[in-house]
XYZ file of C-alpha atoms in Angstrom:
709
model
C 76.761 60.173 -3.642
C 76.090 58.112 -0.608
C 77.439 54.573 -0.024
C 74.874 53.467 2.569
C 75.299 50.269 4.454
C 73.000 49.059 7.156
C 72.018 46.080 9.299
C 68.686 45.463 11.041
C 67.618 42.902 13.611
C 64.567 42.398 15.837
C 65.802 42.959 19.398
C 63.653 42.427 22.424
C 60.546 42.989 20.356
C 61.628 46.118 18.503
C 63.649 46.720 15.342
C 67.286 47.808 15.832
C 68.984 49.382 12.785
C 72.579 50.503 12.399
C 73.351 52.573 9.314
C 76.534 54.183 8.002
C 77.595 56.125 4.973
C 74.819 58.783 5.006
C 75.760 61.191 7.822
C 79.108 62.533 9.254
C 81.216 60.940 6.492
C 84.372 62.867 7.454
C 84.552 61.294 10.872
C 86.739 58.117 11.147
C 83.602 56.219 12.055
C 79.985 57.339 12.089
C 76.693 55.449 12.492
C 73.007 56.235 12.953
C 71.408 53.783 15.325
C 67.649 53.564 15.610
C 65.850 51.438 18.176
C 62.089 51.741 17.934
C 61.875 55.419 17.127
C 64.878 56.531 19.263
C 67.777 57.606 17.056
C 71.279 58.525 17.942
C 74.258 59.599 15.868
C 77.539 58.176 17.083
C 80.939 59.300 15.753
C 84.532 58.431 16.522
C 87.586 60.400 15.532
C 91.246 59.718 16.377
C 94.292 61.949 15.985
C 96.859 60.327 13.743
C 99.838 60.912 15.997
C 100.223 60.990 19.772
C 101.195 64.250 21.418
C 104.887 64.263 22.324
C 105.392 63.532 26.017
C 101.798 62.207 26.370
C 101.770 59.793 29.297
C 98.074 58.789 29.286
C 95.359 57.807 26.804
C 93.215 60.902 26.107
C 89.873 59.309 25.350
C 86.820 61.615 25.645
C 83.269 60.405 25.436
C 80.541 63.076 25.004
C 76.891 62.044 25.127
C 74.521 64.841 24.431
C 70.712 65.060 24.248
C 69.141 67.587 21.856
C 65.769 68.874 23.044
C 64.441 68.785 19.458
C 64.687 64.982 19.755
C 61.564 65.142 21.935
C 59.932 68.023 20.191
C 60.916 70.542 22.943
C 62.584 73.957 23.110
C 65.053 74.357 25.949
C 64.058 76.528 28.889
C 66.076 79.444 30.119
C 66.926 82.845 28.497
C 69.132 81.584 25.683
C 66.842 78.693 24.527
C 69.875 76.658 23.731
C 71.377 73.463 25.191
C 73.832 74.490 27.901
C 76.403 72.635 29.934
C 75.963 68.815 30.258
C 73.125 67.742 32.473
C 73.712 65.093 35.200
C 72.056 62.438 32.877
C 74.387 63.381 30.039
C 77.534 63.273 32.268
C 76.508 59.861 33.745
C 75.771 58.383 30.311
C 79.154 59.639 28.992
C 80.836 57.824 31.875
C 78.609 54.734 31.211
C 79.803 54.549 27.633
C 83.470 55.353 28.403
C 83.880 52.635 30.968
C 83.476 49.478 28.788
C 85.260 50.856 25.666
C 88.362 52.300 27.318
C 89.985 48.978 28.314
C 89.611 47.598 24.732
C 91.975 50.042 23.052
C 95.404 48.565 22.232
C 97.937 48.704 25.088
C 100.159 51.765 24.927
C 97.891 53.645 22.458
C 97.975 57.281 23.438
C 96.513 59.116 20.426
C 93.725 61.472 21.293
C 90.295 59.916 20.535
C 86.866 61.586 20.782
C 83.567 59.660 20.698
C 80.467 61.791 20.385
C 76.913 60.435 20.750
C 74.070 62.767 19.878
C 70.414 61.925 20.567
C 68.418 63.002 17.487
C 65.016 61.415 18.178
C 63.459 60.090 21.362
C 60.270 58.060 21.228
C 59.665 58.273 25.033
C 59.800 54.511 25.139
C 63.462 53.443 24.618
C 66.134 55.063 26.768
C 68.864 56.449 24.462
C 71.718 55.476 26.771
C 71.970 51.811 25.663
C 71.391 52.883 22.045
C 74.245 55.309 22.428
C 76.535 52.625 23.747
C 75.740 50.382 20.761
C 76.433 53.322 18.455
C 79.798 54.114 20.083
C 80.877 50.476 19.692
C 79.842 50.393 16.014
C 81.498 53.716 15.193
C 84.813 52.660 16.799
C 84.799 49.313 14.981
C 84.225 51.008 11.656
C 86.836 53.707 12.266
C 89.928 51.521 11.893
C 91.190 52.709 15.295
C 93.083 49.989 17.358
C 89.917 49.040 19.231
C 89.521 45.446 20.200
C 85.753 45.451 20.007
C 82.939 45.310 19.320
C 80.970 45.440 22.562
C 77.225 45.065 23.077
C 75.014 46.455 25.794
C 71.533 45.869 27.180
C 69.288 47.045 30.009
C 67.770 44.418 32.237
C 64.697 44.844 34.379
C 63.140 42.436 36.914
C 59.317 42.560 36.785
C 57.073 40.076 38.442
C 59.993 37.714 39.027
C 61.057 37.684 35.362
C 63.977 39.327 33.647
C 62.931 41.845 31.018
C 65.396 42.959 28.331
C 65.286 46.653 27.441
C 62.028 47.434 29.254
C 60.161 50.533 28.089
C 60.671 53.713 30.048
C 57.100 53.506 31.470
C 57.760 49.945 32.672
C 60.701 50.863 34.873
C 58.642 52.053 37.896
C 57.345 48.432 38.132
C 60.784 46.975 37.960
C 62.755 45.865 41.046
C 65.908 46.298 39.025
C 67.531 48.729 36.614
C 70.722 47.141 35.351
C 72.839 48.081 32.356
C 75.457 45.505 31.292
C 78.096 45.821 28.535
C 80.706 43.482 27.247
C 82.285 41.484 24.449
C 81.140 38.223 23.062
C 83.152 36.327 25.643
C 82.950 38.410 28.857
C 81.302 41.198 30.776
C 83.090 44.508 30.837
C 80.818 46.839 32.750
C 77.735 46.706 35.064
C 75.794 49.640 36.451
C 72.633 48.944 38.464
C 70.050 49.962 41.025
C 67.973 47.267 42.799
C 65.373 46.830 45.476
C 67.248 44.527 47.860
C 67.686 41.642 45.416
C 69.755 38.512 46.153
C 73.196 37.803 44.673
C 71.744 35.032 42.558
C 69.152 37.322 40.999
C 71.762 39.990 40.350
C 74.144 37.568 38.726
C 71.328 36.095 36.654
C 70.451 39.572 35.408
C 74.051 40.183 34.308
C 74.252 36.928 32.442
C 70.775 37.499 30.909
C 71.907 40.854 29.615
C 75.192 39.398 28.312
C 73.274 36.739 26.393
C 70.740 39.292 25.085
C 73.299 41.591 23.370
C 75.137 38.844 21.466
C 72.972 39.508 18.324
C 73.945 43.167 18.513
C 77.675 42.207 18.424
C 77.043 39.969 15.442
C 75.264 42.686 13.451
C 78.164 45.176 14.156
C 80.623 42.607 12.851
C 78.484 42.067 9.719
C 78.369 45.868 9.161
C 82.075 46.073 9.642
C 82.710 43.446 7.008
C 80.997 45.711 4.518
C 81.919 49.224 5.681
C 84.964 49.239 8.024
C 87.916 51.323 7.134
C 91.425 49.994 6.887
C 92.901 49.310 10.362
C 95.464 51.790 11.605
C 99.037 50.628 11.338
C 99.656 50.628 15.065
C 102.135 48.397 16.856
C 102.685 48.704 20.618
C 106.259 49.756 21.443
C 108.509 47.110 22.952
C 110.060 48.459 26.153
C 111.400 45.122 27.448
C 115.016 46.373 27.378
C 114.166 49.507 29.309
C 112.119 47.431 31.783
C 115.107 45.100 32.371
C 117.280 48.133 33.223
C 114.701 49.445 35.685
C 114.234 46.066 37.304
C 117.950 45.610 37.774
C 118.229 49.002 39.486
C 115.160 49.437 41.646
C 113.031 46.210 41.683
C 114.387 45.202 45.062
C 113.763 48.726 46.455
C 110.165 48.681 45.219
C 109.568 45.211 46.506
C 110.798 46.207 49.921
C 108.737 49.422 49.820
C 105.527 47.390 49.154
C 106.083 45.427 52.363
C 105.458 48.630 54.348
C 101.795 48.532 55.582
C 101.540 52.279 56.454
C 100.362 54.282 53.449
C 102.443 57.386 54.129
C 105.656 55.499 54.782
C 105.013 53.201 51.821
C 104.438 56.144 49.467
C 107.671 57.703 50.663
C 109.663 54.577 50.042
C 108.115 54.014 46.613
C 108.767 57.682 45.779
C 112.435 57.315 46.847
C 112.828 54.255 44.559
C 111.290 56.119 41.625
C 113.508 59.127 42.200
C 116.522 56.805 42.196
C 115.386 55.459 38.818
C 114.921 58.893 37.355
C 118.273 60.055 38.658
C 120.218 57.163 37.155
C 118.210 56.214 34.111
C 116.324 59.172 32.748
C 117.245 60.613 29.318
C 119.291 63.797 29.689
C 121.848 65.689 27.596
C 124.584 64.047 29.672
C 122.900 60.598 29.310
C 121.897 60.235 25.632
C 121.249 56.507 26.191
C 118.813 57.199 28.957
C 115.053 56.345 29.003
C 112.605 59.078 27.946
C 110.450 60.377 30.796
C 107.118 59.042 29.582
C 108.634 55.641 28.845
C 110.309 55.523 32.209
C 106.927 56.339 33.960
C 105.187 53.546 32.056
C 107.959 51.036 32.809
C 108.011 51.883 36.528
C 104.258 51.364 36.683
C 104.696 47.970 34.943
C 107.347 46.930 37.469
C 105.208 48.099 40.376
C 102.227 46.225 39.039
C 104.089 42.977 38.688
C 105.507 43.233 42.226
C 102.144 44.014 43.797
C 100.160 41.516 41.764
C 102.736 38.727 42.031
C 103.002 39.205 45.790
C 99.249 38.891 46.274
C 98.949 35.783 44.090
C 101.940 34.037 45.720
C 101.430 34.938 49.362
C 97.753 35.660 49.658
C 98.726 38.824 51.534
C 97.882 42.399 50.518
C 99.979 45.598 50.479
C 98.807 46.531 53.973
C 99.223 42.978 55.322
C 95.544 41.997 55.185
C 94.238 38.633 53.906
C 92.256 38.597 50.683
C 88.820 38.832 52.300
C 89.744 41.094 55.276
C 88.123 44.516 55.721
C 90.137 47.349 57.182
C 89.355 48.584 60.761
C 86.134 50.592 60.893
C 85.031 53.415 63.177
C 81.428 54.637 62.782
C 80.193 57.762 64.554
C 76.749 59.474 64.349
C 75.556 62.884 65.501
C 78.998 64.492 65.330
C 77.841 68.016 64.294
C 75.771 70.081 66.740
C 73.368 72.082 64.490
C 72.873 69.892 61.471
C 69.737 67.740 61.087
C 71.786 64.519 60.862
C 75.474 63.737 60.566
C 77.926 60.828 60.551
C 81.666 60.201 60.213
C 82.509 56.827 58.703
C 86.153 55.751 58.714
C 87.499 52.603 57.178
C 91.252 52.344 57.292
C 92.572 55.498 55.558
C 89.243 56.320 53.862
C 86.896 58.622 55.616
C 83.583 60.271 54.714
C 81.765 62.988 56.650
C 78.120 62.828 55.583
C 75.523 65.391 56.528
C 71.706 65.029 56.075
C 69.450 68.061 55.631
C 65.658 67.883 55.654
C 63.781 70.346 53.606
C 60.284 71.154 52.353
C 58.668 71.117 48.899
C 60.406 74.378 48.123
C 63.706 72.535 48.172
C 62.827 69.921 45.600
C 65.066 69.974 42.529
C 63.410 70.611 39.137
C 65.012 68.416 36.486
C 64.372 69.105 32.835
C 64.629 65.862 30.849
C 63.691 64.809 27.343
C 60.771 62.972 28.840
C 59.604 66.112 30.682
C 60.224 68.162 33.789
C 59.952 66.408 37.136
C 60.857 67.069 40.775
C 63.534 65.169 42.628
C 62.964 64.848 46.342
C 66.204 63.002 47.224
C 69.561 64.551 46.524
C 73.043 63.158 47.254
C 76.147 65.182 46.429
C 79.670 63.866 46.714
C 82.737 66.083 47.086
C 86.402 64.956 46.788
C 88.618 67.770 47.949
C 92.364 67.449 47.148
C 93.380 67.495 50.813
C 91.806 64.041 51.204
C 94.821 62.583 49.448
C 97.382 65.151 50.673
C 97.391 67.133 47.448
C 96.581 70.640 46.128
C 94.621 71.449 43.036
C 92.451 74.137 41.413
C 88.850 73.639 42.504
C 86.068 74.140 39.998
C 82.569 72.603 39.669
C 82.174 68.917 40.475
C 83.832 66.701 37.806
C 82.450 63.568 36.085
C 84.009 61.355 38.750
C 82.266 63.272 41.657
C 78.961 63.185 39.864
C 79.329 59.519 39.092
C 80.343 58.499 42.636
C 77.466 60.552 44.060
C 74.983 58.888 41.796
C 76.270 55.432 42.734
C 75.682 56.244 46.389
C 72.301 57.736 45.560
C 71.201 54.518 43.856
C 72.427 52.417 46.761
C 70.507 54.394 49.417
C 67.254 55.209 47.526
C 65.801 51.677 47.924
C 65.488 52.071 51.695
C 63.937 55.566 51.916
C 60.371 55.908 53.226
C 57.519 56.799 50.827
C 57.195 60.500 50.382
C 53.526 60.276 51.481
C 54.632 58.919 54.869
C 57.736 61.205 55.221
C 56.990 64.354 53.222
C 60.498 65.859 53.339
C 63.007 66.724 50.668
C 66.193 65.027 51.723
C 69.715 66.176 50.795
C 72.871 64.280 51.732
C 76.319 65.703 51.240
C 79.408 63.562 51.483
C 82.696 65.292 52.136
C 85.588 62.882 51.579
C 88.086 63.876 54.219
C 90.529 61.015 53.643
C 90.875 58.631 50.789
C 92.735 55.429 50.148
C 90.256 53.367 48.155
C 86.452 53.205 47.809
C 85.329 56.569 49.010
C 82.013 56.035 47.231
C 81.239 53.008 49.414
C 82.273 54.957 52.498
C 79.745 57.545 51.336
C 77.021 54.860 51.225
C 77.803 53.810 54.825
C 78.044 57.379 56.083
C 74.810 58.310 54.265
C 72.933 55.465 55.959
C 74.126 56.620 59.393
C 73.395 60.310 58.687
C 69.810 59.493 57.636
C 69.187 57.504 60.768
C 70.680 60.203 62.866
C 68.326 62.731 61.245
C 65.349 60.523 62.215
C 64.576 59.458 58.620
C 62.758 56.098 59.012
C 64.720 54.099 56.493
C 63.707 50.480 56.245
C 67.206 49.105 56.925
C 70.861 50.394 57.069
C 72.855 50.127 53.884
C 76.573 49.334 53.606
C 78.879 49.120 50.641
C 82.236 47.451 49.788
C 84.622 47.646 46.832
C 86.065 44.400 45.488
C 89.192 44.040 43.431
C 90.707 41.402 41.214
C 94.187 40.116 40.291
C 94.072 37.818 37.264
C 97.387 36.465 36.146
C 98.615 33.257 34.505
C 99.750 32.204 37.965
C 96.292 32.483 39.485
C 93.294 34.608 40.417
C 92.725 36.582 43.601
C 89.512 38.369 44.594
C 90.188 41.168 47.059
C 87.730 42.668 49.594
C 87.847 46.393 50.501
C 90.494 47.406 48.025
C 93.118 50.108 48.575
C 93.768 52.857 46.092
C 96.951 51.086 44.844
C 95.078 47.823 44.446
C 92.524 49.703 42.363
C 95.154 51.297 40.176
C 97.246 48.153 39.699
C 94.502 45.585 39.715
C 92.073 44.333 37.030
C 88.664 45.114 38.483
C 86.697 47.623 40.534
C 83.556 45.852 41.663
C 81.382 47.808 44.075
C 78.440 46.204 45.876
C 76.074 48.042 48.268
C 73.042 46.593 50.041
C 71.250 45.804 53.246
C 70.996 42.652 55.346
C 68.212 41.568 52.961
C 69.822 42.104 49.570
C 71.712 44.228 47.040
C 70.630 47.777 46.330
C 73.360 48.738 43.868
C 76.088 47.055 41.946
C 78.785 48.624 39.768
C 81.576 46.893 37.909
C 84.448 48.191 35.817
C 87.036 45.892 34.198
C 90.455 46.882 32.989
C 91.103 43.559 31.168
C 89.078 41.878 28.426
C 86.222 40.958 30.723
C 85.709 38.451 33.490
C 83.780 35.218 33.715
C 80.626 34.167 35.529
C 82.730 32.104 38.023
C 84.780 35.126 39.047
C 81.601 37.293 39.461
C 80.047 34.564 41.614
C 83.078 34.527 43.837
C 83.210 38.303 44.066
C 79.530 38.610 44.963
C 79.748 35.945 47.717
C 82.888 37.477 49.157
C 81.304 40.967 48.952
C 78.263 39.716 50.889
C 80.443 38.610 53.818
C 82.236 41.989 53.836
C 78.978 43.907 53.592
C 77.520 42.116 56.588
C 80.666 42.721 58.630
C 80.515 46.415 57.800
C 76.814 46.579 58.792
C 77.757 45.123 62.151
C 80.407 47.788 62.666
C 77.899 50.502 61.705
C 75.410 49.164 64.155
C 77.794 49.957 67.022
C 77.166 53.670 66.330
C 73.465 53.501 65.345
C 71.365 50.516 64.464
C 68.102 52.155 63.490
C 66.630 55.539 62.846
C 66.103 57.877 65.815
C 62.452 58.127 66.861
C 62.392 61.968 66.819
C 63.651 64.420 64.222
C 66.603 66.588 65.175
C 66.020 69.753 67.181
C 66.752 71.996 64.242
C 64.912 70.068 61.538
C 61.589 71.439 60.207
C 58.304 69.754 61.131
C 55.868 69.092 58.348
C 52.113 68.481 58.604
C 50.148 67.444 55.553
C 46.443 67.984 54.828
C 44.383 67.357 51.670
C 41.741 69.796 50.421
C 39.377 69.592 47.431
C 41.092 70.831 44.292
C 38.352 73.375 43.773
C 39.402 74.983 47.121
C 43.036 75.544 46.081
C 42.213 79.042 44.767
C 40.763 79.902 48.182
C 44.038 79.150 49.851
C 46.287 80.838 47.282
C 44.095 83.836 46.701
C 44.227 86.372 43.896
C 47.864 86.779 42.843
C 48.957 84.675 45.873
C 47.628 87.260 48.328
C 46.069 84.757 50.770
C 48.981 82.347 50.982
C 51.457 85.160 51.424
C 49.368 86.486 54.357
C 49.272 83.013 55.970
C 53.065 82.678 55.700
C 53.688 86.146 56.957
C 51.412 85.997 59.979
C 52.029 82.426 61.109
C 55.710 82.107 60.225
C 55.197 78.644 58.595
C 56.014 77.546 55.051
C 53.028 76.488 53.022
C 53.450 74.358 49.867
C 50.299 73.677 47.785
C 50.316 70.926 45.192
C 47.986 70.675 42.176
C 46.342 67.573 43.609
C 45.201 69.380 46.712
C 47.950 68.178 49.104
C 49.166 70.996 51.280
C 52.361 70.727 53.310
C 52.819 73.158 56.171
C 56.297 73.293 57.762
C 58.057 75.090 60.549
C 60.369 74.359 63.452
C 57.646 75.828 65.699
C 54.612 73.636 66.325
C 52.452 76.636 67.192
C 53.161 78.183 63.766
C 52.090 74.943 62.044
C 48.842 74.817 63.998
C 48.043 78.410 63.243
C 48.554 77.878 59.550
C 46.584 74.631 59.509
C 43.662 76.252 61.355
C 43.727 79.169 58.945
C 43.681 76.819 55.903
C 41.002 74.666 57.481
C 38.847 77.737 57.943
C 39.303 78.666 54.271
C 38.528 75.283 52.826
C 36.430 73.192 55.218
C 32.652 73.158 55.075
C 30.621 73.838 58.213
C 28.864 70.846 59.647
C 25.235 70.793 60.683
C 24.717 70.324 64.400
C 28.196 71.695 65.313
C 28.825 74.604 67.700
C 31.085 77.407 66.563
C 32.484 80.560 68.114
C 31.801 83.544 65.840
C 31.700 87.261 65.670
C 28.677 89.480 65.007
C 29.293 91.353 61.756
C 25.935 93.086 61.233
C 22.742 93.689 63.262
C 19.418 93.938 61.489
C 15.786 94.372 62.570
C 15.153 90.624 62.043
C 18.320 89.205 63.514
C 22.128 89.330 63.329
C 24.686 88.026 60.867
C 27.532 86.135 62.512
C 30.901 85.253 60.918
C 31.378 81.797 62.395
C 33.536 79.749 60.002
C 36.343 81.256 58.081
C 34.738 83.701 55.625
C 31.290 82.176 56.118
C 28.464 84.177 57.634
C 25.104 82.950 58.877
C 21.861 84.481 60.177
C 20.817 84.208 63.796
C 17.054 85.049 63.573
C 15.745 87.209 66.438
C 13.700 84.194 67.493
C 16.931 82.100 67.963
C 18.654 84.599 70.189
C 17.167 83.818 73.589
C 14.476 81.619 75.103
C 12.535 84.746 76.016
C 10.934 87.143 73.504
C 13.394 89.677 72.097
C 12.112 93.047 71.027
C 15.120 93.951 68.933
C 18.366 92.108 68.180
C 20.398 95.093 69.282
C 19.157 94.446 72.814
C 21.125 91.263 72.810
C 24.150 91.619 70.539
C 26.339 94.347 69.056
C 28.659 94.391 66.079
C 32.080 92.872 66.945
C 30.674 90.833 69.824
C 31.824 87.193 70.063
C 29.050 84.682 70.511
C 28.538 80.931 70.444
C 26.229 79.568 67.712
C 24.955 76.185 66.582
C 24.581 75.423 62.888
C 20.931 74.427 62.521
C 21.114 73.844 58.778
C 20.414 75.539 55.536
C 17.107 76.928 54.173
C 15.673 76.282 50.745
C 17.853 78.957 49.227
C 21.087 77.570 50.821
C 21.255 80.286 53.466
C 22.829 79.297 56.746
C 20.552 79.103 59.849
C 22.207 79.654 63.207
C 20.971 79.594 66.826
C 22.291 81.178 69.950
C 19.584 80.166 72.389
C 20.568 76.454 72.321
C 24.127 77.262 73.432
C 25.292 78.438 76.806
C 26.994 81.708 75.890
C 29.347 81.552 78.849
C 30.677 77.969 78.305
C 29.912 77.210 74.728
C 28.142 74.072 75.838
C 24.900 73.002 74.211
C 21.729 73.584 76.246
C 20.157 70.110 76.281
C 16.524 70.923 76.596
C 16.663 73.552 73.928
C 18.517 71.215 71.668
C 15.879 68.534 72.079
C 13.190 71.077 71.367
C 14.914 72.089 68.169
């Protein structure tokens, strides 16, 4: 019934198995990939014909984690997996990026790749396993996919590269880098680093590339036994149509791309395209015209050759810059009056307004993951409204691109944040892209750094980011610094590097051609370093380091630690005590299971009142200390005084005055405030207090009485 084929190798100390023929046999390609005891099912299905009028390649990658994979039941009312989590969205993008460029040029049939996590061993992250599975499923499917690709995670622990480190090893690693590529070249890099040098980062990329070569070999071996017949697909030849377009508008487009202003350039390019459509498009009156989708593709090809050829031949960019020149920068901090921290970062025609908000423990985000639920104390949200590019569109929830760009900036900035123990705030950054013409994610990094410093967050160093591009033609290679939107669309690489003056904190690379070499990456990294340092200098003109005080409207947080067995005293039955503290002092009180209590308010007096209250509930009285208390009961033999939170103690009649006292009621009355000294505890643990050794007017100890005691 089953024609099962499988390949197994030992990879980074664990077995990796790819199996096909047992599950999902109606998909064009389907594999079960198991690494350690983490298993994913990867499937690929392609529609046999392209939709008429389709002018793009509709590839969809869906990575999904099933809670049963970790022996868990989803939370919430429905107890069912809901919309994609941030991790699922980011992993879908991670898998999409290296496979998309490897489909045959011009292929526009709809393709869907689905990766489902079926088992998670809590040691091996399923994202790399899913990428391997997607590659194998596509190779087996017969689709016009020029793979396979391999992928690996690279850590950097104790000065050594570690391939596919376990999940519990990652906190010790100075690097979390995922690299994917073919046998010849690197296609994609995604990373987060703790200020590592260019040499270390490049070494990690090449170590990962070398490490996944056995995976590529095993996919090829499996394909030799189980691959389906290749689809009969031949890219269409539009050379005749391109010749007609070139003859008509090539000169107009070439002239348009000499205009350095974006708005004027777009108007001139648009006019040339309208001319082509008016004179060459297929209509009833022009049966020999060019179909609309073909004309669009041909125009893009002509544009691409003009822009790319011009850069290679002249060394000048669309906007007149040299290859390594960064656009003019204006950095501003503290631009909004009531926010905790704000910045406006403008680079050419790209602009990000970034706002920092400081919160308390109540503001931490709960994240439910296969490995368990945890709290996130640093949030960064990126928004790309349509007005930023002069367009209109229907606005829904953040898309994959917005989530991905926000996470890239989050990785870049996280390395410089203070320890939560030293700065116990929840931090949220929001980046509103108000203008865009290339690399808004790197503008977000720069704006985020400024906004944090404006808020008084003691980051170790400012972070800047730059996007690099590539033009790789038979006539030459050009690496571009600070790319424009057009250079991104028409170029071969989007290579983003963020970091401080000390090193790289995040690196992301996407390639639109069949990979790039180590030499090109070396050049790009060195050129990016120069651009990054220049941007840091421009940022420093607005703000070079964190402000010494928090903003006027930011909450203040004080932290104390109490014994864990005292937590119940602070919370009270059903939360009665903590609610009373919050209500009467006006401060927020967050109590952690480890006994750490954070008290926050914008009013210092509220914080002090709450802290004093908590101290009274949890601290123990100290022998020899003087306290101010209140008489709660008068007896024949003395008076009980409430002197320390809920604690009462006895002042024996002999300890009330130096002179003989006939009855305690001659000296004190219920409700009266008195000063007492804690003498100690009797054999039964009862508290012994004294009034006679304390001056009842000043609260000062009476020396001679104290000596006598």
